[in-house]
CSV table of C-alpha atoms in Angstrom, one decimal:
chain,number,residue,atom,x,y,z
A,1,ALA,CA,120.2,20.4,99.2
A,2,GLU,CA,120.6,21.5,102.8
A,3,ARG,CA,124.4,21.6,102.5
A,4,ALA,CA,124.3,23.5,99.3
A,5,TRP,CA,122.0,26.2,100.7
A,6,HIS,CA,124.3,26.5,103.8
A,7,ALA,CA,127.3,26.8,101.6
A,8,LYS,CA,125.7,29.6,99.6
A,9,GLN,CA,125.7,31.6,102.8
A,10,LEU,CA,129.5,31.1,103.2
A,11,LEU,CA,131.0,31.0,99.7
A,12,THR,CA,131.0,33.4,96.8
A,13,ARG,CA,129.9,30.7,94.3
A,14,VAL,CA,128.1,27.4,94.8
A,15,VAL,CA,126.5,25.1,92.3
A,16,HIS,CA,124.1,22.4,93.6
A,17,ALA,CA,123.6,20.0,90.8
A,18,ASP,CA,124.5,16.5,89.5
A,19,VAL,CA,128.2,16.5,88.5
A,20,HIS,CA,127.1,15.5,84.9
A,21,ASP,CA,125.0,18.7,84.7
A,22,VAL,CA,127.8,21.0,85.6
A,23,VAL,CA,130.2,22.8,83.2
A,24,VAL,CA,133.6,23.6,84.7
A,25,LYS,CA,136.6,24.9,82.8
A,26,PRO,CA,139.5,22.4,82.9
A,27,ARG,CA,142.3,23.3,85.2
A,28,SER,CA,140.4,26.2,86.8
A,29,ILE,CA,139.8,25.1,90.4
A,30,GLY,CA,142.4,25.3,93.2
A,31,LEU,CA,140.6,23.0,95.6
A,32,LEU,CA,138.5,19.9,94.8
A,33,PHE,CA,136.6,18.6,97.9
A,34,LEU,CA,135.3,15.4,96.6
A,35,ASN,CA,132.9,13.2,98.6
A,36,PRO,CA,131.2,11.2,95.8
A,37,PRO,CA,128.3,8.7,96.2
A,38,TYR,CA,129.5,5.3,97.2
A,39,GLY,CA,128.8,2.0,95.4
A,40,PHE,CA,128.3,0.9,91.8
A,41,GLY,CA,126.8,2.7,88.8
A,42,LEU,CA,125.9,0.9,85.7
A,43,LYS,CA,128.0,1.0,82.5
A,44,ASP,CA,126.2,2.3,79.4
A,45,ASP,CA,125.9,-1.3,77.9
A,46,ALA,CA,124.4,-2.6,81.2
A,47,ARG,CA,121.6,-0.1,81.6
A,48,ASN,CA,119.1,-2.2,79.7
A,49,HIS,CA,119.9,-5.5,81.5
A,50,ALA,CA,117.7,-6.3,84.5
A,51,ASP,CA,120.3,-8.7,85.8
A,52,ALA,CA,123.1,-6.1,85.9
A,53,ASP,CA,125.6,-6.7,88.7
A,54,ALA,CA,128.8,-5.3,89.9
A,55,GLY,CA,130.6,-7.0,87.0
A,56,ASN,CA,128.8,-4.7,84.6
A,57,ALA,CA,129.4,-1.6,86.8
A,58,GLU,CA,132.0,0.9,87.7
A,59,ARG,CA,132.5,2.2,91.3
A,60,LEU,CA,131.0,5.7,91.6
A,61,GLU,CA,134.1,6.8,93.6
A,62,ARG,CA,136.2,6.1,90.5
A,63,THR,CA,133.8,7.7,88.1
A,64,PHE,CA,133.6,10.9,90.1
A,65,LEU,CA,137.4,11.1,90.6
A,66,LYS,CA,138.1,10.7,86.9
A,67,LYS,CA,135.3,13.1,85.9
A,68,THR,CA,136.4,15.9,88.3
A,69,VAL,CA,140.2,15.8,88.6
A,70,PRO,CA,140.6,17.5,85.2
A,71,PHE,CA,138.9,20.6,86.7
A,72,LEU,CA,141.8,20.9,89.2
A,73,GLN,CA,144.7,23.1,88.2
A,74,LEU,CA,148.3,22.0,88.6
A,75,GLY,CA,149.3,22.6,92.2
A,76,GLY,CA,145.6,22.3,93.2
A,77,VAL,CA,144.6,20.4,96.3
A,78,LEU,CA,142.4,17.3,96.4
A,79,VAL,CA,140.4,16.3,99.4
A,80,TYR,CA,139.0,12.8,98.5
A,81,ILE,CA,136.6,11.2,101.0
A,82,VAL,CA,135.6,7.6,100.2
A,83,PRO,CA,135.3,4.2,102.0
A,84,PHE,CA,138.8,2.9,102.4
A,85,TYR,CA,137.9,-0.4,100.8
A,86,ALA,CA,136.9,1.4,97.5
A,87,LEU,CA,140.5,2.2,96.8
A,88,ASP,CA,140.8,-0.3,94.0
A,89,ASP,CA,143.9,-0.7,91.8
A,90,GLU,CA,142.6,1.8,89.2
A,91,ILE,CA,141.9,4.5,91.8
A,92,ARG,CA,145.3,3.9,93.5
A,93,THR,CA,147.1,4.2,90.2
A,94,TYR,CA,145.2,7.3,89.2
A,95,LEU,CA,146.0,9.0,92.5
A,96,ALA,CA,149.7,8.0,92.4
A,97,ARG,CA,150.1,9.2,88.8
A,98,ASN,CA,148.3,12.5,89.2
A,99,PHE,CA,149.1,13.6,92.8
A,100,THR,CA,152.1,14.2,95.0
A,101,ASN,CA,152.2,14.8,98.8
A,102,LEU,CA,149.5,12.1,99.2
A,103,ARG,CA,148.4,11.6,102.8
A,104,PHE,CA,145.9,9.1,104.1
A,105,PHE,CA,143.7,9.5,107.2
A,106,MET,CA,140.7,7.7,108.5
A,107,ALA,CA,137.7,10.0,109.0
A,108,PRO,CA,136.9,10.7,112.6
A,109,GLU,CA,133.4,9.2,112.2
A,110,GLN,CA,133.4,5.6,110.9
A,111,GLN,CA,129.8,4.8,110.1
A,112,PHE,CA,130.7,4.4,106.4
A,113,LYS,CA,134.3,3.4,106.9
A,114,GLN,CA,135.5,6.6,105.2
A,115,CYS,CA,139.0,7.7,104.7
A,116,VAL,CA,140.3,11.1,103.7
A,117,ILE,CA,143.1,11.4,101.1
A,118,LEU,CA,144.9,14.7,100.5
A,119,GLY,CA,147.2,15.4,97.6
A,120,THR,CA,148.6,18.1,95.3
A,121,LYS,CA,147.9,17.7,91.6
A,122,VAL,CA,150.9,17.4,89.3
A,123,LYS,CA,151.4,16.5,85.6
A,124,PRO,CA,150.6,12.9,85.1
A,125,GLY,CA,153.6,10.7,85.3
A,126,HIS,CA,154.7,7.2,86.3
A,127,PRO,CA,152.8,6.1,89.5
A,128,ARG,CA,155.2,6.4,92.5
A,129,LYS,CA,155.7,3.0,94.2
A,130,ASP,CA,155.6,4.5,97.7
A,131,ALA,CA,152.2,6.1,97.0
A,132,LEU,CA,150.9,2.9,95.5
A,133,ASP,CA,152.1,0.8,98.4
A,134,MET,CA,150.6,3.2,101.0
A,135,LEU,CA,147.2,3.2,99.2
A,136,ALA,CA,147.3,-0.6,98.8
A,137,LYS,CA,147.8,-0.9,102.6
A,138,ALA,CA,145.0,1.6,103.1
A,139,GLN,CA,142.6,-0.4,100.9
A,140,ALA,CA,143.5,-3.6,102.7
A,141,GLY,CA,142.6,-2.0,106.0
A,142,GLU,CA,146.1,-1.9,107.3
A,143,LEU,CA,146.2,1.9,107.9
A,144,LEU,CA,143.1,2.2,110.1
A,145,GLY,CA,145.1,4.1,112.8
A,146,PRO,CA,145.9,7.6,111.6
A,147,VAL,CA,142.7,9.7,112.1
A,148,LEU,CA,142.3,13.1,110.4
A,149,PRO,CA,143.5,15.5,113.1
A,150,GLU,CA,141.4,18.4,114.4
A,151,GLY,CA,144.5,20.6,114.2
A,152,TRP,CA,147.2,20.6,111.5
A,153,ASP,CA,150.8,20.8,112.5
A,154,ASP,CA,152.3,19.5,109.2
A,155,GLU,CA,153.3,21.6,106.2
A,156,PRO,CA,150.1,23.1,105.0
A,157,TYR,CA,148.6,22.4,101.6
A,158,THR,CA,148.6,25.6,99.6
A,159,ILE,CA,145.5,26.2,97.5
A,160,PRO,CA,146.5,28.2,94.3
A,161,PRO,CA,144.5,31.2,93.3
A,162,ILE,CA,142.4,31.3,90.2
A,163,ILE,CA,144.8,31.9,87.3
A,164,GLU,CA,144.9,35.7,86.5
A,165,GLY,CA,143.1,36.6,83.3
A,166,SER,CA,141.4,33.2,82.9
A,167,ASP,CA,137.8,32.9,82.1
A,168,PHE,CA,136.5,31.0,85.1
A,169,ASP,CA,133.4,29.0,84.0
A,170,PHE,CA,131.5,27.1,86.6
A,171,HIS,CA,127.8,26.6,86.2
A,172,ALA,CA,125.0,24.1,86.0
A,173,VAL,CA,123.1,23.4,82.8
A,174,ARG,CA,120.0,22.3,84.7
A,175,ILE,CA,118.8,23.6,88.0
A,176,ASP,CA,115.7,23.0,90.2
A,177,GLY,CA,112.8,25.4,90.8
A,178,PRO,CA,114.0,26.8,94.2
A,179,GLN,CA,117.5,27.5,92.7
A,180,LEU,CA,116.0,29.2,89.7
A,181,ALA,CA,113.8,31.4,91.9
A,182,ASP,CA,116.9,32.3,94.0
A,183,GLU,CA,118.9,33.2,90.8
A,184,LEU,CA,116.0,35.3,89.4
A,185,ALA,CA,115.7,37.2,92.8
């Protein structure tokens, strides 16, 4: 909540809500800064089982990636922050199929073993072997050296503007009391 209220002071439009309570028009966003919750969520068929374990669950990092990437327009930029060990085969393949110019860095702060992956969205295609290999090494802990730099000397990622004439739709279907009061004011 604190981050969302701070962001509202800096940005034109901010929604603070569960991702499942947000409506976003597909292919309408130029930058997706994704730092999902870490760990396992339950599959629908496992919700009623008291003994649910990781075998009945999907990693939240994967769920959030697949849920939100469709919001990103072609040429849009992904910033994906997750623990490096969460880069399972499905996440690696998804990234390699849907993004080009993939770069991997370790986060400067390592309490949660986070990495930062940057990429530019493209039309889905065959996963590139070089990207798959790089991400597999990252997941195995073999790329722990490159840390996200404070300054950027490489070719910059270009965030595309909102498509002219498009009906940009980005809102929450449920909000809490303080946000409602702020909206009404």
